[in-house]
Tab-separated table of N, CA and C in Angstrom:
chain	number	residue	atom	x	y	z
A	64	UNK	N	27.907	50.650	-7.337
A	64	UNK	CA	28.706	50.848	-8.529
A	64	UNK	C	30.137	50.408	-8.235
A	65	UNK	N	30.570	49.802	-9.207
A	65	UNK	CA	31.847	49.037	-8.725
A	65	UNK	C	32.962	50.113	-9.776
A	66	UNK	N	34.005	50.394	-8.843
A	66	UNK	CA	35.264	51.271	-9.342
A	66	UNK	C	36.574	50.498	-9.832
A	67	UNK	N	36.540	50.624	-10.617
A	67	UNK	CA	37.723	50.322	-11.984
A	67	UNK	C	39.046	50.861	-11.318
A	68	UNK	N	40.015	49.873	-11.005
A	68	UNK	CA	41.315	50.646	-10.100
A	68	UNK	C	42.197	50.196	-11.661
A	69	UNK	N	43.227	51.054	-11.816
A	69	UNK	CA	44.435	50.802	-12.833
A	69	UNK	C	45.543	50.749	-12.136
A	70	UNK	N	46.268	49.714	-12.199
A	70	UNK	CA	47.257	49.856	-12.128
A	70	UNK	C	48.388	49.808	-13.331
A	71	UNK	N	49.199	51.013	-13.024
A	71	UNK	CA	50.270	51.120	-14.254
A	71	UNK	C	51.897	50.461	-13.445
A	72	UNK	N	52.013	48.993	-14.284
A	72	UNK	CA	53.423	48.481	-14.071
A	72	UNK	C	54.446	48.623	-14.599
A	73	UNK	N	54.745	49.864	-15.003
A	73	UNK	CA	55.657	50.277	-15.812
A	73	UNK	C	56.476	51.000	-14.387
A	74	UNK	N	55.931	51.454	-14.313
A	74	UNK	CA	56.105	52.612	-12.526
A	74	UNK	C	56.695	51.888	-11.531
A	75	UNK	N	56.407	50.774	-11.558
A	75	UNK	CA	57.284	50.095	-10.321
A	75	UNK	C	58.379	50.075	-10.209
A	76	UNK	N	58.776	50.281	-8.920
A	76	UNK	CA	60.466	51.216	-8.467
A	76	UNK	C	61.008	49.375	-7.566
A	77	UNK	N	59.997	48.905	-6.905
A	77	UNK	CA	60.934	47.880	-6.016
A	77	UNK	C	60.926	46.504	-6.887
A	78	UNK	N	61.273	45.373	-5.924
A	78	UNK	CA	61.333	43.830	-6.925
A	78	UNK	C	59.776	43.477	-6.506
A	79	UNK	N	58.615	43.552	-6.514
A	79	UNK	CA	57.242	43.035	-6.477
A	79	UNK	C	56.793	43.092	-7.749
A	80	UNK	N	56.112	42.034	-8.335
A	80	UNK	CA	55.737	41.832	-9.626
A	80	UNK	C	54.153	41.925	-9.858
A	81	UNK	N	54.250	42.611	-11.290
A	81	UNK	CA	53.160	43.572	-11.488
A	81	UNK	C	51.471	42.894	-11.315
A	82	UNK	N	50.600	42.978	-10.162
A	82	UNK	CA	49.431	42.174	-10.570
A	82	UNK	C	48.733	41.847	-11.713
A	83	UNK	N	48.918	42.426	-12.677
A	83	UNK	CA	48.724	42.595	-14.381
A	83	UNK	C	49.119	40.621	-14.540
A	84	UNK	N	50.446	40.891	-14.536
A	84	UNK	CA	51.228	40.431	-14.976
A	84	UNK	C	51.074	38.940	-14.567
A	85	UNK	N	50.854	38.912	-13.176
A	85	UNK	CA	50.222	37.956	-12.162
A	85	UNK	C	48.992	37.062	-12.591
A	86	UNK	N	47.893	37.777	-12.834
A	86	UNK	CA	46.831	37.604	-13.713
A	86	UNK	C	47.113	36.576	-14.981
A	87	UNK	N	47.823	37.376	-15.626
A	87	UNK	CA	47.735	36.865	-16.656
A	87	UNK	C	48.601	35.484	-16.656
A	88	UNK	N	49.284	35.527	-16.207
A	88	UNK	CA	50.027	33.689	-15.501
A	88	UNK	C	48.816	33.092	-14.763
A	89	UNK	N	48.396	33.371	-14.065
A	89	UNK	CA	47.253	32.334	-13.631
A	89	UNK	C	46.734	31.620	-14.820
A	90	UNK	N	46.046	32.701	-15.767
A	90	UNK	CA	44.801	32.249	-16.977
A	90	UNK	C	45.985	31.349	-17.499
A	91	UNK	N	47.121	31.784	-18.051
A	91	UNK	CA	47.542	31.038	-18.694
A	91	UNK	C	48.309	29.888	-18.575
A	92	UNK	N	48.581	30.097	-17.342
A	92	UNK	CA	49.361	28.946	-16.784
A	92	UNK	C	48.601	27.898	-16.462
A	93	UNK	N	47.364	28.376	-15.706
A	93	UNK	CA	46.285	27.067	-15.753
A	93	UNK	C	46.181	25.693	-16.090
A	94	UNK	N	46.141	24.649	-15.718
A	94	UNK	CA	46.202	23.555	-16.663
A	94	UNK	C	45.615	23.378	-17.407
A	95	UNK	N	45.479	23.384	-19.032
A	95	UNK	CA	44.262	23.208	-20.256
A	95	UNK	C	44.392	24.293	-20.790
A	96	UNK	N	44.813	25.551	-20.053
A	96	UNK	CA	44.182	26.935	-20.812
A	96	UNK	C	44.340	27.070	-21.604
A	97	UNK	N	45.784	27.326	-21.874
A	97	UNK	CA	46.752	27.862	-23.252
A	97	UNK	C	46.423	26.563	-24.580
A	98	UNK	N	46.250	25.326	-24.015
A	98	UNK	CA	46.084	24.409	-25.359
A	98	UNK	C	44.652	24.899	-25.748
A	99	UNK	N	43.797	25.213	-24.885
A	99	UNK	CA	42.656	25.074	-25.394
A	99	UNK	C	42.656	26.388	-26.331
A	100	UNK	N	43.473	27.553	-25.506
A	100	UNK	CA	43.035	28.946	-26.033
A	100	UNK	C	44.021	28.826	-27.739
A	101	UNK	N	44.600	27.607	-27.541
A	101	UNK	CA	45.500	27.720	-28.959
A	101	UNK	C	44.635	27.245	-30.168
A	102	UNK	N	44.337	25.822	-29.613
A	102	UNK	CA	43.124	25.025	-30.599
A	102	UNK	C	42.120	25.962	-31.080
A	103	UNK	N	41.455	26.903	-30.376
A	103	UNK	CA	40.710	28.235	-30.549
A	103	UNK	C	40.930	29.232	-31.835
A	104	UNK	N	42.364	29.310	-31.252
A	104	UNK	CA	43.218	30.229	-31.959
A	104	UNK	C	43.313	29.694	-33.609
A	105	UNK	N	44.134	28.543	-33.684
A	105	UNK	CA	44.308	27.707	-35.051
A	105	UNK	C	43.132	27.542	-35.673
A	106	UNK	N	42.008	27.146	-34.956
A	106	UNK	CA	40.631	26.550	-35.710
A	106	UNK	C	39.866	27.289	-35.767
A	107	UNK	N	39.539	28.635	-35.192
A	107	UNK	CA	38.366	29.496	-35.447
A	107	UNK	C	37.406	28.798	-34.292
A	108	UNK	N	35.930	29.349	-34.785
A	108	UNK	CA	34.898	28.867	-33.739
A	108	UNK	C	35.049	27.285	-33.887
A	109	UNK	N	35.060	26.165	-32.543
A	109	UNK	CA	34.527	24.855	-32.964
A	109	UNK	C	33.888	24.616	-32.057
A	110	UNK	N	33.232	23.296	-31.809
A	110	UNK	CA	32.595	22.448	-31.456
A	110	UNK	C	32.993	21.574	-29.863
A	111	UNK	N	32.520	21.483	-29.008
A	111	UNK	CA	33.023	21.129	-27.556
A	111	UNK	C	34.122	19.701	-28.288
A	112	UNK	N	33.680	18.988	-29.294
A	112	UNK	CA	33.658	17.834	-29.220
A	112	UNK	C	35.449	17.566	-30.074
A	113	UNK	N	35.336	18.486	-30.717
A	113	UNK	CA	36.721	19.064	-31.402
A	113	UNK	C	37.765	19.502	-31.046
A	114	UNK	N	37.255	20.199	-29.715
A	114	UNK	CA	38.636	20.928	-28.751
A	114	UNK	C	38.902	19.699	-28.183
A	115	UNK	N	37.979	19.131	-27.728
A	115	UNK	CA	38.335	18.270	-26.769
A	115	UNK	C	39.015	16.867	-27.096
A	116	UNK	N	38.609	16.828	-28.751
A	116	UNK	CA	39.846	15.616	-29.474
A	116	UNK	C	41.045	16.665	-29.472
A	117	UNK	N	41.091	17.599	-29.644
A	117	UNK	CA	42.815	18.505	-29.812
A	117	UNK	C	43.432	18.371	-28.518
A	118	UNK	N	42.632	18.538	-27.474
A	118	UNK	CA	43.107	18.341	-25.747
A	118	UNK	C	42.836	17.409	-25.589
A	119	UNK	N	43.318	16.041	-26.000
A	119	UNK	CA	42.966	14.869	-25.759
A	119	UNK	C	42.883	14.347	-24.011
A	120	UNK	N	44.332	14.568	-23.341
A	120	UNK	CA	44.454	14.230	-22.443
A	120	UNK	C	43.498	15.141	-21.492
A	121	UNK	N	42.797	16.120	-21.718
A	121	UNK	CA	42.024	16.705	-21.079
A	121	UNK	C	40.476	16.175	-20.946
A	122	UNK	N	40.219	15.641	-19.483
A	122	UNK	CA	38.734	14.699	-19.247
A	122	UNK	C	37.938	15.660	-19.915
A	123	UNK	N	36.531	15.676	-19.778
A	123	UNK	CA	35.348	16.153	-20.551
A	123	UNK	C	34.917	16.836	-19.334
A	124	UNK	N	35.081	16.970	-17.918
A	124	UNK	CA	34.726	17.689	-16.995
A	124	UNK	C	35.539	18.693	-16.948
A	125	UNK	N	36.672	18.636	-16.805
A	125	UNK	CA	37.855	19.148	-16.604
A	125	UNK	C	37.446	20.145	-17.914
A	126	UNK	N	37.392	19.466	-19.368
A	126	UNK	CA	37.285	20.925	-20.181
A	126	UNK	C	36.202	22.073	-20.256
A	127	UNK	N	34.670	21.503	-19.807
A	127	UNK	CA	33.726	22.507	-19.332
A	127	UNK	C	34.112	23.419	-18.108
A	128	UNK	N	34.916	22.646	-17.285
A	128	UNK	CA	35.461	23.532	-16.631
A	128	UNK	C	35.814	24.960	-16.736
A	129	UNK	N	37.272	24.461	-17.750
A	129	UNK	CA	37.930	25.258	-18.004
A	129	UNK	C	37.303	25.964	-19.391
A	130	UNK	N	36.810	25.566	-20.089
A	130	UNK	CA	35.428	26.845	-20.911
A	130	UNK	C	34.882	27.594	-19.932
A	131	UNK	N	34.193	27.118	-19.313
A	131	UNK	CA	33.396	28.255	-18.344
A	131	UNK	C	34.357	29.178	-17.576
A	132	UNK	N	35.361	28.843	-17.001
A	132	UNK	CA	36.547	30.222	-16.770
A	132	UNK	C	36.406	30.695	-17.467
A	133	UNK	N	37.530	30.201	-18.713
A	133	UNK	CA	37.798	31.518	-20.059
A	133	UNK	C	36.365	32.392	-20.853
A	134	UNK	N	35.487	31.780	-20.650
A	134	UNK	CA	34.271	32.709	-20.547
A	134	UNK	C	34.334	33.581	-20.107
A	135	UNK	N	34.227	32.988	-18.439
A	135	UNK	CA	33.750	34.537	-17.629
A	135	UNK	C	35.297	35.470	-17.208
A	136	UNK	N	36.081	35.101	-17.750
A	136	UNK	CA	36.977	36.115	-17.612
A	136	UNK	C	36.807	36.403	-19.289
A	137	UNK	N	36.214	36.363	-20.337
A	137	UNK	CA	35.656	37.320	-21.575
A	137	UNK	C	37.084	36.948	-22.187
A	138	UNK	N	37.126	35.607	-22.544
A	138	UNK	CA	38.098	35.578	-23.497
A	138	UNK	C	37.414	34.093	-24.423
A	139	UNK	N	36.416	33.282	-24.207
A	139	UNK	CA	36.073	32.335	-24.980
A	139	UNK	C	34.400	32.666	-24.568
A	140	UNK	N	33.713	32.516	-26.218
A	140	UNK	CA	32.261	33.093	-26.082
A	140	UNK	C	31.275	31.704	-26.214
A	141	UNK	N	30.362	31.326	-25.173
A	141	UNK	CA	30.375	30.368	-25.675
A	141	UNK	C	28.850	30.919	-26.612
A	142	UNK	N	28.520	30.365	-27.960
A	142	UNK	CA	27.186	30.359	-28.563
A	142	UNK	C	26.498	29.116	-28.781
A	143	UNK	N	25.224	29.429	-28.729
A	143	UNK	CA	24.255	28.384	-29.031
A	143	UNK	C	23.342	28.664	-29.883
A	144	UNK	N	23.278	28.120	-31.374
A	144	UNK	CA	22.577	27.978	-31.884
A	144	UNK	C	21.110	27.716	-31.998
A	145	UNK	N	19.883	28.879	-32.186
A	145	UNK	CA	18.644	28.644	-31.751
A	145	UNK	C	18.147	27.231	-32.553
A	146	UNK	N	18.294	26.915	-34.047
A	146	UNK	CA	17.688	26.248	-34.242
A	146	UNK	C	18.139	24.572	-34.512
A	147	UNK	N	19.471	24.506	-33.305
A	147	UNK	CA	19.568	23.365	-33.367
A	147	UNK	C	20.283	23.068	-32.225
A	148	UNK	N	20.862	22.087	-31.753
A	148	UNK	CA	21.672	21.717	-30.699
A	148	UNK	C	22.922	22.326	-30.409
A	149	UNK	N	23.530	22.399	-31.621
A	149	UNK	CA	24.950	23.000	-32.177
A	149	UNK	C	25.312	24.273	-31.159
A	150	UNK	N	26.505	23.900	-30.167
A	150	UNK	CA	26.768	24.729	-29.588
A	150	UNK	C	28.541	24.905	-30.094
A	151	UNK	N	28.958	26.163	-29.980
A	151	UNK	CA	30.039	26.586	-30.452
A	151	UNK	C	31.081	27.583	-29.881
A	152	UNK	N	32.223	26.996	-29.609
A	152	UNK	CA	32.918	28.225	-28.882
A	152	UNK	C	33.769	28.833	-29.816
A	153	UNK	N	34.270	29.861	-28.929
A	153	UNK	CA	35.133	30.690	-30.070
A	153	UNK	C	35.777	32.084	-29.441
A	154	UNK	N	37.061	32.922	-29.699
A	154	UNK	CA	37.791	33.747	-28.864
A	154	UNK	C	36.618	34.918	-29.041
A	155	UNK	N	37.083	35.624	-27.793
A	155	UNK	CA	36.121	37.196	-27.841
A	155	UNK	C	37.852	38.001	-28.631
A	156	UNK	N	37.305	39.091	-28.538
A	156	UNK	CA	38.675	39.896	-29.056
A	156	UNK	C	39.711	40.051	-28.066
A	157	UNK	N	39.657	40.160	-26.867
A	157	UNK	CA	40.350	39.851	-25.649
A	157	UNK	C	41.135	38.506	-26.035
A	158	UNK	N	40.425	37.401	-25.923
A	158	UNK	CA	41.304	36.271	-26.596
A	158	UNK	C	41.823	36.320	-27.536
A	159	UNK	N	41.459	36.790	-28.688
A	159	UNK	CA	42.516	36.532	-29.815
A	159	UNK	C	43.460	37.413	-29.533
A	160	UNK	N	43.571	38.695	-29.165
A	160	UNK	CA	44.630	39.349	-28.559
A	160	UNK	C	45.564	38.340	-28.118
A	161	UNK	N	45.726	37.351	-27.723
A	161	UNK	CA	46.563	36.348	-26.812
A	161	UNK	C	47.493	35.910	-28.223
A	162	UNK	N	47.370	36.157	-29.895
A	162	UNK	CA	47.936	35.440	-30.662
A	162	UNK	C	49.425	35.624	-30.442
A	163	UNK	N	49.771	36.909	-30.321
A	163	UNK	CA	51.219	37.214	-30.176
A	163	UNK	C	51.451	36.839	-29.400
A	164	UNK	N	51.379	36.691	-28.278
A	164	UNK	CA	52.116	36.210	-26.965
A	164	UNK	C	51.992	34.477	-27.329
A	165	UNK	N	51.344	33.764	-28.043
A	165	UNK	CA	51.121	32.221	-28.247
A	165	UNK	C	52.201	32.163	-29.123
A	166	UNK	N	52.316	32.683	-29.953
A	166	UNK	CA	53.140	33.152	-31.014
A	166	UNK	C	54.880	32.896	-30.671
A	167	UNK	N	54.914	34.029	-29.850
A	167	UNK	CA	56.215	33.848	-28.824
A	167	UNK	C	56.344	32.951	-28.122
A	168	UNK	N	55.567	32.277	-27.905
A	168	UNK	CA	55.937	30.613	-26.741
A	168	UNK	C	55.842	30.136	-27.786
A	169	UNK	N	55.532	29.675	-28.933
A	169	UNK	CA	56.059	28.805	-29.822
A	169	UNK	C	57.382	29.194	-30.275
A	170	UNK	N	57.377	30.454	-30.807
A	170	UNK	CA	59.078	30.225	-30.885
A	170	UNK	C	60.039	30.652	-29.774
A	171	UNK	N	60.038	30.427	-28.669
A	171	UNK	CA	60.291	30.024	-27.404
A	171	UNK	C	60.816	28.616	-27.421
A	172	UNK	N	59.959	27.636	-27.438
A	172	UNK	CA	59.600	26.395	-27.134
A	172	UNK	C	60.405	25.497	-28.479
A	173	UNK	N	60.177	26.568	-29.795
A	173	UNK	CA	61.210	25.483	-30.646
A	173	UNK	C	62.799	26.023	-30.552
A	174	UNK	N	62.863	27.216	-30.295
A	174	UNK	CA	64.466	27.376	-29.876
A	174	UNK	C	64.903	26.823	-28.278
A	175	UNK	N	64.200	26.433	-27.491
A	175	UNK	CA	64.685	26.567	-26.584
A	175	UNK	C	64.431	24.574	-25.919
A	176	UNK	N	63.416	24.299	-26.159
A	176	UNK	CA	62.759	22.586	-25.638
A	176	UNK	C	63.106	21.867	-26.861
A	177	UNK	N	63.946	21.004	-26.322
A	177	UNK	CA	64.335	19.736	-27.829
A	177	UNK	C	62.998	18.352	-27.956
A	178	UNK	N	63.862	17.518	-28.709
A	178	UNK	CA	62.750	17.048	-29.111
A	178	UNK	C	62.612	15.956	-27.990
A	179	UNK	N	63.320	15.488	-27.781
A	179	UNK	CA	63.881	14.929	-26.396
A	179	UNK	C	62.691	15.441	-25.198
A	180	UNK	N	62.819	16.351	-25.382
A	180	UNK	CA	62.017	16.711	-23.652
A	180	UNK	C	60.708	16.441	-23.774
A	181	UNK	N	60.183	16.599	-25.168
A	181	UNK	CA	59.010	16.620	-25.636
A	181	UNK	C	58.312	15.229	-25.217
């Protein structure tokens, strides 16, 4: 039986940063993640073939890849349709949770990155 440890980062007294917090920069920092988990976000459930025109610059290996992470860390579900080929991804509730924080890096990114950098 595997034991569930919590850590609460509110409590931290020295400068070490919260593993929570850590975590969640990996997933998102990732290369692909955040576009993909956005395209997700904007479009509802789609189609491998759809994300992957929105992540253009992202190869077709590279994005099964990175589906199968955000899977198994329970934030992109993937489904398959029994009576046809049609396979479909789409956020678990864990992922869409991510809207606010996407939310805030967009308006982040338009107050703060010009068009220039872009």
């Amino acid at each position: 039986m595997e034991k569930t440890v919590t850590v609460d980062c509110t409590q931290q007294s020295d400068l070490s940063i919260c593993p929570k917090f850590q975590q969640t920069f990996t997933i998102l920092g990732k290369k692909w993640n955040g576009l993909i988990l956005e395209v997700l976000l904007q479009n509802g459930p789609s189609r491998f073939k759809d994300i992957a025109k929105s992540v253009a610059k992202c190869s077709d290996r590279v994005l099964v890849e990175r589906l199968k992470e955000l899977e198994g860390q329970g934030l992109v579900n993937r489904e398959t349709h029994e009576d046809s080929a049609l396979i479909e991804y789409s956020l678990t509730a864990k992922g869409a949770a991510l809207q606010d924080v996407m939310e805030s890096a967009h308006t982040w990114g338009d107050t703060w990155i010009s068009d220039q950098e872009c």
